[in-house]
Structure formats: structure tokens, C-alpha cells
Coordinates of C-alpha atoms in Angstrom, one line a residue:
Chain A
M1008 CA 189.1 52.0 176.6
A1009 CA 186.1 50.3 178.2
T1010 CA 182.9 50.2 176.3
K1011 CA 179.6 51.5 177.8
E1012 CA 178.4 47.9 178.4
E1013 CA 181.7 47.0 180.2
L1014 CA 181.4 50.0 182.4
L1015 CA 177.7 49.2 183.2
E1016 CA 178.8 45.7 184.1
L1017 CA 181.6 47.0 186.3
L1018 CA 179.3 49.3 188.2
K1019 CA 176.7 46.6 188.6
D1020 CA 179.2 44.0 189.8
G1021 CA 180.9 46.6 192.1
V1022 CA 177.6 47.3 193.8
I1023 CA 176.6 43.6 194.1
N1024 CA 180.0 42.6 195.5
Y1025 CA 180.6 45.9 197.4
K1026 CA 183.8 46.6 195.5
E1027 CA 184.1 50.3 196.3
E1028 CA 187.2 51.1 194.3
Q1029 CA 185.8 49.3 191.2
V1030 CA 182.7 51.4 191.4
K1031 CA 184.6 54.7 191.8
E1032 CA 186.9 53.9 188.9
A1033 CA 184.2 52.8 186.6
A1034 CA 182.0 55.9 187.5
Q1035 CA 185.0 58.2 186.9
T1036 CA 185.8 56.5 183.6
A1037 CA 182.2 56.8 182.5
V1038 CA 182.3 60.5 183.2
D1039 CA 185.6 61.0 181.5
D1040 CA 184.5 59.1 178.4
G1041 CA 181.3 61.1 178.2
H1042 CA 178.8 58.2 178.7
P1043 CA 175.3 59.3 179.8
A1044 CA 175.4 59.6 183.6
L1045 CA 171.7 58.7 184.1
E1046 CA 172.1 55.5 182.2
M1047 CA 175.1 54.6 184.2
I1048 CA 173.2 55.2 187.4
M1049 CA 170.1 53.3 186.3
D1050 CA 171.5 50.4 184.4
G1051 CA 174.7 50.1 186.4
L1052 CA 174.3 51.1 190.0
A1053 CA 170.6 50.7 190.4
A1054 CA 170.6 47.5 188.4
G1055 CA 173.2 46.2 190.8
M1056 CA 171.1 47.2 193.7
E1057 CA 168.1 45.3 192.3
V1058 CA 170.3 42.1 192.3
V1059 CA 171.2 42.9 195.9
G1060 CA 167.4 43.0 196.7
D1061 CA 167.0 39.6 195.2
L1062 CA 169.9 38.2 197.2
Y1063 CA 168.4 39.8 200.3
E1064 CA 165.0 38.2 199.6
R1065 CA 166.6 34.8 199.1
H1066 CA 168.4 35.2 202.5
E1067 CA 171.8 35.1 200.8
Y1068 CA 172.5 38.7 201.9
F1069 CA 171.6 40.3 205.2
V1070 CA 171.7 43.9 206.4
P1071 CA 175.5 44.1 206.7
E1072 CA 176.0 43.1 203.1
V1073 CA 173.2 45.5 201.9
L1074 CA 174.9 48.3 203.8
M1075 CA 178.2 47.6 202.2
C1076 CA 176.5 47.5 198.7
A1077 CA 174.9 50.9 199.5
D1078 CA 178.2 52.4 200.4
A1079 CA 179.6 51.3 197.0
L1080 CA 176.5 52.6 195.3
Y1081 CA 176.9 56.0 196.9
L1082 CA 180.5 56.3 195.8
G1083 CA 179.4 55.9 192.2
L1084 CA 176.4 58.1 192.7
D1085 CA 178.5 61.0 194.1
I1086 CA 180.6 60.9 190.9
L1087 CA 177.8 60.4 188.4
R1088 CA 174.9 62.5 189.8
P1089 CA 176.5 66.0 189.1
H1090 CA 176.7 64.9 185.4
V1091 CA 173.0 64.1 184.9
P1092 CA 171.6 66.9 182.8
K1093 CA 168.7 68.7 184.7
S1094 CA 166.4 67.9 181.8
D1095 CA 167.1 64.1 182.3
S1096 CA 166.7 64.0 186.1
G1097 CA 163.6 66.2 185.8
A1098 CA 164.1 67.3 189.4
V1099 CA 161.4 64.7 190.2
A1100 CA 160.2 65.8 193.5
Q1101 CA 161.2 66.6 197.1
V1102 CA 161.1 64.4 200.2
V1103 CA 161.7 65.4 203.9
I1104 CA 163.0 62.3 205.7
G1105 CA 164.1 61.6 209.3
S1106 CA 163.9 59.4 212.4
I1107 CA 161.4 60.6 214.9
Q1108 CA 162.3 62.2 218.2
G1109 CA 163.5 59.7 220.8
D1110 CA 164.8 57.4 218.2
V1111 CA 168.5 57.4 217.2
H1112 CA 168.2 54.4 214.8
D1113 CA 168.7 55.3 211.2
I1114 CA 169.6 52.3 209.2
G1115 CA 166.2 51.8 207.7
K1116 CA 165.8 55.5 207.1
N1117 CA 169.1 55.7 205.3
L1118 CA 168.2 52.8 203.0
V1119 CA 164.9 54.5 202.0
K1120 CA 166.9 57.7 201.5
M1121 CA 169.1 55.8 199.1
M1122 CA 166.1 54.9 197.0
F1123 CA 165.1 58.6 196.8
D1124 CA 168.7 59.6 196.0
V1125 CA 169.0 57.1 193.2
A1126 CA 165.7 58.3 191.8
G1127 CA 167.1 61.9 191.7
W1128 CA 164.7 63.3 194.3
E1129 CA 165.8 66.3 196.3
V1130 CA 166.2 64.8 199.7
H1131 CA 166.0 66.9 202.9
D1132 CA 167.4 64.6 205.5
L1133 CA 166.7 65.8 209.0
G1134 CA 168.8 63.0 210.5
R1135 CA 167.6 61.3 213.6
D1136 CA 166.0 62.1 217.0
V1137 CA 164.2 64.8 215.1
P1138 CA 161.8 67.0 217.1
L1139 CA 158.3 66.5 215.8
E1140 CA 157.7 70.1 214.8
N1141 CA 160.8 70.1 212.6
F1142 CA 159.2 67.7 210.1
V1143 CA 156.3 70.2 209.8
K1144 CA 158.6 73.2 209.5
E1145 CA 160.8 71.6 206.9
Q1146 CA 157.8 70.4 204.8
L1147 CA 156.4 73.9 204.8
R1148 CA 159.8 75.5 204.0
T1149 CA 160.5 73.2 201.1
D1150 CA 156.9 72.4 200.0
A1151 CA 158.1 68.7 199.7
E1152 CA 155.6 66.3 198.2
V1153 CA 156.5 63.5 200.6
V1154 CA 157.4 63.3 204.2
A1155 CA 159.1 60.0 205.3
M1156 CA 159.4 59.2 209.0
S1157 CA 161.1 56.2 210.7
A1158 CA 160.7 54.9 214.3
M1159 CA 162.5 51.8 215.4
M1160 CA 160.8 51.6 218.8
T1161 CA 157.2 51.3 220.0
T1162 CA 158.1 54.0 222.5
T1163 CA 158.7 56.6 219.8
M1164 CA 156.2 55.5 217.2
L1165 CA 153.3 57.5 218.6
G1166 CA 155.1 60.8 217.8
M1167 CA 154.4 60.0 214.1
K1168 CA 150.7 60.3 214.6
K1169 CA 151.2 63.9 215.9
V1170 CA 153.4 64.8 213.0
I1171 CA 150.9 63.4 210.5
Q1172 CA 148.1 65.4 212.1
M1173 CA 150.1 68.6 212.1
I1174 CA 151.2 68.2 208.5
K1175 CA 147.8 67.2 207.1
E1176 CA 146.1 70.1 208.9
K1177 CA 148.4 72.5 207.1
N1178 CA 148.8 70.6 203.8
P1179 CA 146.5 67.7 203.2
N1180 CA 148.1 66.8 199.9
V1181 CA 151.5 65.8 201.4
A1182 CA 152.1 62.0 201.1
I1183 CA 153.3 60.5 204.3
M1184 CA 155.5 57.4 204.5
L1185 CA 156.1 55.6 207.7
G1186 CA 158.7 52.9 208.5
G1187 CA 160.3 51.0 211.3
A1188 CA 160.1 47.8 213.2
P1189 CA 157.0 48.5 215.3
V1190 CA 155.0 50.1 212.4
T1191 CA 152.5 47.8 210.8
Q1192 CA 150.0 48.5 208.0
D1193 CA 147.3 48.8 210.7
V1194 CA 149.3 51.4 212.6
A1195 CA 150.0 53.3 209.3
N1196 CA 146.2 53.3 208.6
L1197 CA 145.4 54.3 212.1
F1198 CA 147.8 57.2 212.0
G1199 CA 146.5 58.4 208.6
A1200 CA 149.7 57.6 206.7
D1201 CA 149.8 57.0 202.9
G1202 CA 152.5 54.2 202.9
Y1203 CA 154.7 52.2 205.2
A1204 CA 157.8 49.9 205.3
E1205 CA 157.9 47.7 208.4
S1206 CA 161.7 47.4 209.1
A1207 CA 165.1 48.0 207.7
G1208 CA 164.8 44.7 206.0
N1209 CA 161.4 45.6 204.6
A1210 CA 162.8 49.0 203.6
V1211 CA 165.5 47.2 201.6
Q1212 CA 162.9 45.3 199.7
E1213 CA 160.5 48.2 199.2
G1214 CA 163.2 50.7 198.4
I1215 CA 164.8 48.3 195.9
K1216 CA 161.4 47.5 194.3
M1217 CA 160.8 51.2 193.8
I1218 CA 164.2 51.5 192.2
G1219 CA 163.2 48.7 189.8
R1220 CA 160.0 50.5 189.0
L1221 CA 161.9 53.7 188.4
R1222 CA 164.2 51.9 186.0
E1223 CA 161.2 50.6 184.0
Y1224 CA 159.8 54.1 184.0
E1225 CA 163.1 55.6 182.7
K1226 CA 163.2 52.9 179.9
K1227 CA 159.7 53.7 178.8
K1228 CA 160.5 57.4 178.8
A1229 CA 163.5 56.7 176.6
D1230 CA 161.5 54.5 174.2
Chain B
M1373 CA 146.2 25.2 249.4
A1374 CA 146.9 28.9 249.8
E1375 CA 147.7 31.0 246.8
L1376 CA 151.3 31.3 246.1
T1377 CA 152.9 34.7 246.4
P1378 CA 154.4 36.2 243.2
I1379 CA 157.9 35.4 244.3
E1380 CA 157.0 31.8 245.2
R1381 CA 155.1 31.4 241.9
V1382 CA 158.0 32.7 239.8
K1383 CA 160.7 30.7 241.6
R1384 CA 158.7 27.5 241.3
F1385 CA 157.9 28.3 237.7
F1386 CA 161.6 28.6 236.7
N1387 CA 162.3 25.4 238.7
R1388 CA 159.5 23.7 236.6
E1389 CA 157.7 22.9 239.8
P1390 CA 153.9 22.9 239.8
I1391 CA 152.3 26.3 240.4
D1392 CA 148.8 27.6 241.3
K1393 CA 148.0 29.6 238.2
M1394 CA 149.4 31.2 235.0
P1395 CA 152.1 33.6 235.9
F1396 CA 151.8 37.1 234.4
F1397 CA 155.2 38.8 234.6
T1398 CA 158.1 40.1 232.6
G1399 CA 161.9 40.3 232.7
M1400 CA 162.0 43.3 230.4
G1401 CA 161.3 47.0 230.9
M1402 CA 158.1 47.7 232.8
V1403 CA 157.3 51.1 234.1
L1404 CA 153.8 52.2 233.6
L1405 CA 152.4 55.7 233.4
P1406 CA 149.4 55.3 235.7
A1407 CA 151.9 54.2 238.4
I1408 CA 154.2 57.1 237.8
K1409 CA 151.3 59.6 237.9
K1410 CA 150.0 58.1 241.1
L1411 CA 153.4 58.7 242.7
G1412 CA 153.5 62.2 241.4
Y1413 CA 156.7 61.6 239.3
N1414 CA 157.3 62.5 235.7
F1415 CA 158.6 60.0 233.2
P1416 CA 162.2 61.4 232.7
S1417 CA 162.8 61.5 236.5
V1418 CA 162.4 57.8 237.1
H1419 CA 165.5 56.8 235.0
R1420 CA 168.3 58.2 237.0
N1421 CA 167.0 58.2 240.6
A1422 CA 167.2 54.9 242.5
E1423 CA 164.4 55.6 244.8
K1424 CA 162.0 56.8 242.1
M1425 CA 163.0 53.8 239.9
A1426 CA 162.3 51.4 242.7
R1427 CA 159.0 52.9 243.8
S1428 CA 157.6 53.3 240.3
A1429 CA 158.6 49.7 239.5
I1430 CA 156.8 48.4 242.6
E1431 CA 153.7 50.5 241.9
S1432 CA 153.6 49.4 238.3
A1433 CA 153.5 45.8 239.4
R1434 CA 151.1 46.4 242.3
M1435 CA 148.6 48.4 240.2
F1436 CA 148.2 45.7 237.6
N1437 CA 148.8 42.6 239.7
L1438 CA 152.0 41.6 237.8
D1439 CA 154.2 38.9 239.2
S1440 CA 157.5 40.8 238.9
V1441 CA 159.2 44.1 239.3
V1442 CA 161.8 45.0 236.7
I1443 CA 165.0 47.0 237.1
P1444 CA 166.3 48.8 235.1
Y1445 CA 164.1 50.7 232.5
D1446 CA 166.4 52.0 229.8
M1447 CA 169.1 50.8 227.5
C1448 CA 171.6 53.6 227.8
M1449 CA 173.0 53.2 231.3
E1450 CA 176.1 51.1 230.3
S1451 CA 176.9 53.4 227.4
E1452 CA 176.6 56.4 229.8
A1453 CA 178.9 54.7 232.2
L1454 CA 181.4 54.4 229.4
G1455 CA 181.4 58.1 228.9
N1456 CA 178.6 58.9 226.4
E1457 CA 176.1 61.7 227.2
I1458 CA 172.4 60.8 227.0
S1459 CA 169.2 62.7 226.3
L1460 CA 166.6 62.4 229.0
Y1461 CA 164.1 64.6 227.1
E1462 CA 163.2 66.4 230.3
D1463 CA 161.4 69.2 228.4
S1464 CA 159.3 66.8 226.3
E1465 CA 155.6 66.2 227.0
D1466 CA 155.8 62.9 225.3
I1467 CA 157.0 59.6 226.8
L1468 CA 160.6 59.3 225.5
Y1469 CA 163.1 56.8 226.8
P1470 CA 166.7 58.1 227.2
T1471 CA 168.8 57.9 224.0
I1472 CA 172.5 58.5 223.1
P1473 CA 172.4 61.3 220.6
Y1474 CA 176.1 61.3 219.9
K1475 CA 178.5 58.4 220.4
S1476 CA 182.0 59.3 221.3
W1477 CA 183.4 56.3 219.4
Q1478 CA 182.5 56.9 215.8
E1479 CA 184.4 54.0 214.3
V1480 CA 185.0 50.5 215.5
D1481 CA 188.7 51.0 215.7
Q1482 CA 188.2 53.9 218.2
V1483 CA 186.6 51.6 220.8
E1484 CA 188.6 51.5 224.0
I1485 CA 187.2 49.4 226.7
T1486 CA 189.7 49.2 229.6
Q1487 CA 190.0 46.6 232.2
D1488 CA 188.9 49.2 234.7
D1489 CA 185.6 49.7 232.7
I1490 CA 185.1 45.9 232.8
D1491 CA 186.0 45.4 236.5
N1492 CA 184.5 48.5 238.0
V1493 CA 181.6 49.4 235.8
M1494 CA 179.2 49.1 238.7
D1495 CA 181.0 51.9 240.6
K1496 CA 180.4 54.3 237.7
Y1497 CA 177.3 56.5 237.4
P1498 CA 174.5 55.5 236.6
M1499 CA 175.2 51.8 237.0
N1500 CA 175.7 52.4 240.7
L1501 CA 172.0 53.3 241.0
L1502 CA 170.8 49.8 240.1
P1503 CA 171.9 47.8 243.1
E1504 CA 170.5 50.5 245.3
A1505 CA 167.1 50.4 243.4
I1506 CA 167.0 46.6 243.7
K1507 CA 167.7 46.7 247.4
I1508 CA 164.8 49.2 248.0
V1509 CA 162.5 46.8 246.1
K1510 CA 163.6 43.8 248.1
T1511 CA 163.0 45.7 251.3
E1512 CA 159.6 47.3 250.4
A1513 CA 158.1 44.5 248.3
P1514 CA 159.6 41.2 249.5
D1515 CA 156.7 39.3 248.0
L1516 CA 157.6 40.4 244.4
P1517 CA 160.5 38.9 242.5
V1518 CA 162.9 41.3 240.9
G1519 CA 163.7 40.7 237.3
A1520 CA 166.9 42.3 236.0
W1521 CA 168.1 42.4 232.4
Q1522 CA 171.2 43.1 230.4
L1523 CA 171.6 43.8 226.7
G1524 CA 173.7 41.2 224.9
P1525 CA 177.2 42.2 223.6
F1526 CA 176.3 42.9 220.0
T1527 CA 173.3 45.1 220.9
Q1528 CA 175.4 46.8 223.6
C1529 CA 178.1 47.4 221.0
G1530 CA 175.4 49.2 218.9
Q1531 CA 174.7 51.4 221.9
T1532 CA 178.2 52.7 222.0
I1533 CA 179.1 52.7 218.3
E1534 CA 176.7 53.3 215.4
L1535 CA 175.0 50.1 214.6
D1536 CA 175.6 50.4 210.8
K1537 CA 179.3 50.6 211.5
V1538 CA 179.2 47.5 213.7
L1539 CA 177.2 45.6 211.1
K1540 CA 179.7 46.4 208.3
A1541 CA 182.7 45.7 210.6
V1542 CA 181.4 42.2 211.2
F1543 CA 182.7 41.5 207.6
K1544 CA 185.4 44.1 207.2
Q1545 CA 187.1 43.9 210.7
T1546 CA 186.0 40.6 212.0
D1547 CA 188.9 40.1 214.5
L1548 CA 188.4 43.5 216.0
V1549 CA 184.7 43.0 216.3
E1550 CA 185.3 39.7 218.1
S1551 CA 187.7 41.3 220.5
I1552 CA 185.2 44.1 221.3
L1553 CA 182.4 41.6 221.8
D1554 CA 184.5 39.7 224.2
K1555 CA 185.2 42.9 226.2
F1556 CA 181.5 43.8 226.3
S1557 CA 180.7 40.2 227.3
D1558 CA 183.1 40.4 230.3
M1559 CA 181.5 43.7 231.3
I1560 CA 177.9 42.3 230.9
I1561 CA 178.9 39.3 233.0
N1562 CA 180.1 41.5 235.8
I1563 CA 177.0 43.7 235.7
G1564 CA 174.7 40.7 235.8
K1565 CA 176.5 39.2 238.8
A1566 CA 176.3 42.6 240.6
L1567 CA 172.5 42.8 239.9
Q1568 CA 172.1 39.2 241.2
A1569 CA 174.2 40.0 244.3
A1570 CA 172.0 43.0 245.0
G1571 CA 168.9 40.7 245.0
A1572 CA 167.6 40.2 241.5
D1573 CA 165.6 36.9 241.5
F1574 CA 165.9 36.2 237.7
I1575 CA 167.8 37.8 234.8
T1576 CA 167.1 38.2 231.1
L1577 CA 169.8 38.5 228.5
R1578 CA 168.3 40.6 225.6
E1579 CA 170.0 40.6 222.2
P1580 CA 167.6 42.2 219.7
G1581 CA 170.5 43.4 217.5
V1582 CA 171.1 39.9 216.1
A1583 CA 167.7 38.9 214.8
A1584 CA 167.6 37.1 211.5
D1585 CA 166.4 40.2 209.7
L1586 CA 169.7 41.9 210.5
L1587 CA 172.4 39.2 210.8
S1588 CA 172.5 35.8 209.1
P1589 CA 171.9 32.7 211.2
K1590 CA 175.5 31.7 210.2
T1591 CA 176.9 34.8 211.7
F1592 CA 174.7 34.2 214.8
K1593 CA 176.1 30.7 215.2
E1594 CA 179.7 31.7 214.7
L1595 CA 179.9 35.2 216.3
I1596 CA 177.0 35.5 218.8
Q1597 CA 175.9 32.1 220.1
P1598 CA 179.2 31.3 221.9
R1599 CA 179.2 34.7 223.6
L1600 CA 175.6 34.5 224.7
T1601 CA 176.3 31.1 226.1
R1602 CA 179.3 32.3 228.0
I1603 CA 177.5 35.2 229.6
L1604 CA 174.5 33.2 230.6
A1605 CA 176.7 30.4 232.0
A1606 CA 178.5 33.0 234.2
W1607 CA 175.2 34.0 235.9
E1608 CA 173.2 32.2 238.5
P1609 CA 169.8 30.8 237.4
P1610 CA 167.0 31.5 236.7
K1611 CA 168.0 33.1 233.4
V1612 CA 166.2 33.8 230.1
L1613 CA 167.4 34.6 226.7
H1614 CA 165.3 37.0 224.6
I1615 CA 165.6 38.2 221.0
C1616 CA 163.2 40.6 219.3
G1617 CA 162.6 40.6 215.5
S1618 CA 162.9 37.6 213.2
T1619 CA 163.8 34.6 215.3
D1620 CA 162.2 31.6 213.5
P1621 CA 165.6 30.6 212.0
L1622 CA 167.3 31.1 215.3
V1623 CA 165.1 29.3 217.9
E1624 CA 167.1 26.0 218.1
M1625 CA 170.4 27.9 218.5
M1626 CA 168.8 30.2 221.1
W1627 CA 167.6 27.2 223.0
Q1628 CA 171.0 25.6 222.8
C1629 CA 172.5 28.7 224.4
V1630 CA 170.0 28.2 227.3
V1631 CA 170.6 24.5 227.6
D1632 CA 174.4 24.8 227.4
S1633 CA 174.5 27.6 230.1
G1634 CA 172.1 26.0 232.6
G1635 CA 169.4 28.5 231.7
Q1636 CA 165.6 28.2 232.0
G1637 CA 163.7 30.0 229.3
V1638 CA 163.7 31.5 225.9
S1639 CA 161.6 34.6 224.9
F1640 CA 160.5 36.1 221.6
D1641 CA 158.5 39.0 220.3
I1642 CA 155.4 38.9 218.1
K1643 CA 157.3 38.0 214.9
N1644 CA 158.0 34.5 216.2
N1645 CA 155.8 31.6 215.0
L1646 CA 155.2 30.2 218.5
L1647 CA 153.5 26.9 217.6
E1648 CA 156.3 26.0 215.2
T1649 CA 158.8 27.0 217.9
R1650 CA 157.1 24.7 220.4
K1651 CA 157.3 21.9 217.9
K1652 CA 161.0 22.5 217.3
L1653 CA 161.9 22.9 221.0
G1654 CA 159.6 20.4 222.6
N1655 CA 157.8 20.6 225.9
A1656 CA 160.9 20.8 228.1
A1657 CA 161.5 24.3 227.0
I1658 CA 160.1 27.2 228.9
I1659 CA 158.8 29.5 226.1
L1660 CA 157.8 33.1 226.8
G1661 CA 156.8 36.2 225.0
N1662 CA 155.0 36.8 221.7
F1663 CA 152.6 39.2 223.4
D1664 CA 152.0 42.4 221.4
V1665 CA 153.1 45.1 223.8
F1666 CA 151.5 48.0 221.8
Q1667 CA 148.5 46.6 220.1
L1668 CA 146.9 44.8 223.1
P1669 CA 147.5 47.0 226.1
C1670 CA 148.1 50.5 224.5
A1671 CA 146.5 51.1 221.1
E1672 CA 143.7 53.6 221.4
A1673 CA 141.5 51.5 219.0
T1674 CA 141.9 48.2 220.8
T1675 CA 138.9 47.4 222.9
V1676 CA 138.9 45.4 226.1
E1677 CA 137.3 42.5 224.2
Q1678 CA 140.0 42.6 221.5
A1679 CA 142.7 42.7 224.2
V1680 CA 141.2 39.7 225.9
E1681 CA 141.0 37.8 222.6
G1682 CA 144.6 38.7 221.8
I1683 CA 145.9 37.3 225.1
K1684 CA 143.9 34.1 224.6
T1685 CA 145.6 33.7 221.3
N1686 CA 148.9 34.3 223.1
I1687 CA 148.1 31.5 225.6
D1688 CA 146.9 29.2 222.8
G1689 CA 150.3 29.6 221.3
L1690 CA 151.5 27.4 224.1
V1691 CA 153.5 29.9 226.1
D1692 CA 154.4 28.9 229.7
A1693 CA 153.6 32.3 231.2
V1694 CA 152.0 35.5 229.9
W1695 CA 155.1 37.6 229.4
P1696 CA 155.2 40.7 227.1
G1697 CA 157.3 40.2 224.0
C1698 CA 159.3 43.4 224.7
D1699 CA 159.3 46.4 227.1
L1700 CA 155.7 47.2 228.1
W1701 CA 154.9 50.6 226.7
P1702 CA 154.3 53.0 229.6
D1703 CA 151.1 54.6 228.3
I1704 CA 148.9 51.6 228.7
K1705 CA 145.1 51.7 228.7
E1706 CA 144.4 50.7 232.3
E1707 CA 141.2 48.8 231.5
N1708 CA 143.0 46.7 228.8
L1709 CA 145.9 45.7 230.9
K1710 CA 143.6 44.8 233.8
A1711 CA 141.5 42.6 231.5
I1712 CA 144.7 41.0 230.1
E1713 CA 145.9 40.1 233.6
K1714 CA 142.5 38.7 234.5
T1715 CA 142.3 36.6 231.3
A1716 CA 145.9 35.4 231.8
R1717 CA 145.0 34.0 235.2
E1718 CA 141.6 32.5 234.3
Y1719 CA 141.6 31.5 230.7
K1720 CA 143.4 28.1 231.0
T1721 CA 144.0 26.7 234.4
G1722 CA 145.7 23.5 233.5
P1723 CA 149.4 22.9 233.1
T1724 CA 151.4 24.5 230.2
P1725 CA 153.8 22.4 228.2
A1726 CA 156.8 22.9 230.5
V1727 CA 155.2 23.7 233.9
G1728 CA 152.6 21.8 235.8
R1729 CA 149.8 23.0 238.2
L1730 CA 149.2 22.3 241.8

């Protein structure tokens, strides 16, 4: 029978080296043996993703590798997440996420979504090519604390400004995150957004850094 | 001597012959809202109508004194010809380019590009509109050179299959990806030849899907560079290679593609460190781009003075022509683009690194 430490290592290694079967088997074993699911997610899957972030920053990994690592992570997450007690996950918060109308690119959006999924947020993924008013409707319906929008092209970026105006008019406390290749800090400021990630690559770094901070937070909470 | 016409200027420019002044032109999408409005068209209608495409392209160039007309506008035509449905957003009040909301090939191993697709792509709608549009431009604006463009095989692959699937398949199904890229390359070669036969005066191969923030330089060298070289080599000059995104690690390989294929220029977006690129490539290389297509001509907050300063910085970066780093966004501020054009012509009148002056 594998120890907790061995399973954590298998999960971590499986994410780093995109070994999907290894991740599935280790996650299932962890569940069957009654190991704490949240710890398996944070110190196994998320820890692996942090290493992936380092590899990406050092230009050893590029987007294809990160996508394969993300696939492996999700296979583990799908098995482990239902076993996290509600009191542990704390149902942190809700986010509405999507790629803006006119834009069918969603790699960056999906990587940011992964960050929220790992963190245990309730994610309302509207997909891509999302009509502007749907972001507003979904935020009002769910009362989500964060709305995250992505645009890969300059030609669609301006739609974000309209959505921010519409949402802030109705609910000024919603935090708005923008992402995508043409979005700069200046653009995010100009549009009245609260945060931004400039590209799929940047989303990888930012998303993974947030996972790192979340792991630190969970550790402090446990101490 | 008399001022050169735009077509004379651009042809001499690509031949590295001395010209009268800094060219201000592009080989990537350029259809501008003031021109569309003047003609009484709406934005969705110019994409799938040869006459409207041609007239709005000419008017866009004329209104802002640009040295080229560009056909086509959007990146979905080939995918549509292969059977995908597109969204034109005809009911939207915003400026939205066509997209492919659902791709009929969901996995890489479902891709089926037949020899008929490759050989007869120009007979299929909407590709058959392009030669017609180019011929109208050549008749009605013979003084303006026509720039045509094609997406590279990897980016085109991402227009017909989901890009994340393609990116992963580069590792998981390498042989299959190589075979698909070869078929797309054959198709792109045929399209480029047809556009040139219809009258295109220069052509740009655009491969934004392979920038170094997506694929590794190693993958670029092994998988992409040979195919870009093959495509460019099959076309007549003048020809330009453009990549958006992170290109600093790729510039030497990009230039090698151009040299090996008898091409003329290389183009980048704003993420490229132009001065470093010039050092790496030397003064023989025609270097284009690096002009912020949103911030300078479009952003509400950008004043005319800021736009002028921005274009001076672009010229100081040792470009050989003022050439937007990507598609010009249609909703430009007229006063900014006019000031950009004026500055481009007047700011520095001497030779650029690769092209002399009369």
C-alpha cells in the first residue's frame, strides 16, 4: 500500500510529466485509502503545477506541455474534488469566466479557469464567443464576486469595456479580471478592470503563482 | 524628380532600389470604418462580397494616403471553404470579424483534406471572391499595389481544428501533425499563386500561431521553418514573413526562411525588440512592423501628439517602412491615423538601413 507521501509524489510527478494514467491511479488510490483529498490536491496536483510554472518561466516548457500537464491535473481533480469536505473547501467564492464575443480562442481562459478550479471556486464557464450581455446576466444570476474575461484579438478587446461598464453600474463591488494578448495593464486601467493577465503564457504564470499563494494560505490555515 | 506612385514606391522598395520617401503601407488586414461608412456599407457586409471588399479596400487606402490595398480581410475564408460555418455577426452593432464558432473536425485524427481541396480550393466559396476583388482593385486603382496574405500552415490548422488540440498533438501525434501541415502547406501555396495570378503585387505569409510564447524555438526550427520556407519559395516575390507575439528568439530563423526562399522582408508586432533584431539581422534585411495598431491609431485616450511620438519611436527602431504590426483595427481615430501618415513621410527623409533614397 502506498504511503501518503508516495501518493503525493506520484500526483506531483504525474502532473509535471503529463502522465495521465499515473495521476488517475494515484488519485483513486488516495480516495480508496482515505487520504485527505484537499491535501492531495494542494500538495500533489497543485504542487506539480507550480513546478510546471517554473519550467515554463525557464523556457523549458511551452504552452503544449503546459496544456498536457493541465489535462493530467484535471483527471486527478475530477477524482479528488468530490471527496473534499465542504468545510475544507469553504466554497471560497464564485467566478464567471468566458471569452468575449467575436473571439473563439480559449486557451488562456481555460488555464485561468484551472487556477480557480484548483482553488475550489465555483466556476461558471460561459465558454467562448460570449455575447456581452451574458456576462452581466450570469453575474447577476450567480452574484459572483469575480468576472474574468478574455480576448485574444484587438478586434474584440473593446467589448470588454462595455461589459465592465454594464457590470459596475449594477454592482460596483464585482472584481473584474481581463486577459488576452492585446490586453495591457494600460488597457485594463483604461477600461476600469481590477486585474489582468496579458496572454496564455502570462495566464500560466499568473494562474500558477496564484495556486502557489493558495497553497501557502491552506498551510497557514492548517497550522 | 516626380513623386513616385504608391505602386512604383512599393515595387522599388522591395527591390531595394532607392525611393522618394518612407513608404506607409501594410500587407495585413486593412479595412477602415470611416471608409466603410463613406461608402454606405456596414462592417459584416464587406467580408463576403467581392465588390464591397474591393471598394472598401481602395477607399481605406485613399482616405488615409496609404501605399497599399490589402485583400482579404478575415482569417476564416479557407476554413469556410473546407466546410466550416462562420459567424458574420450581422446583427451586432460592434465591429466583429468573422469567426468559426464550431469546427467540424474536433480531433486531429478527424482531419481530412483531400487532393480536391488542395487543387481546387480557389473554386470553392468564399475563396473564389478573392481573385475577383483583386481584379476590381487592379482596374479601379492601378496606382495602388495590392497586398495579399495567407496564414501559415500551423495557424491555418488552428482555424480548422481547436488550437489546444493541435498544440498537444505536436507532441502526442507528431507524424500526423506533420502530414496535416504538409497538406495545408500545399493548399496555401496554391492560394498564394492564385492571388498573385489575379494581380497581387506582394504577399505576406502570416504565422502568429507559432510565436515563442506558444511553441518552443526548437519546435519552430524542426516543424515550422521548413514548411514556411517551402511555401514562400513557391510564390513569386515580393514576399514577407510575419509572426505576431514573442519573436525575439525566432528572428534569425525567420530571416533564414526569407533568405532561403528568395523573399524580401520580415515583419513583427510590438513585442519584438527591433533594435536588437536589426543588430542580429544586419542592414540587408528589410524589417517591418512593430507599430502598435491599437494604441496609436485607435485608443480613445491617445492624443495626436502621442500618436506622432509613437510613430517616431517606430521609425527610430530602424524599420524600413511604416507598416502596422498586425491588422489595422477598423475603428481608427481619423486625426491620429492622418497624423501618423504625415509623420511617417516627413520625420526622417534619409535612407533606412535596407533601402536608399532618390
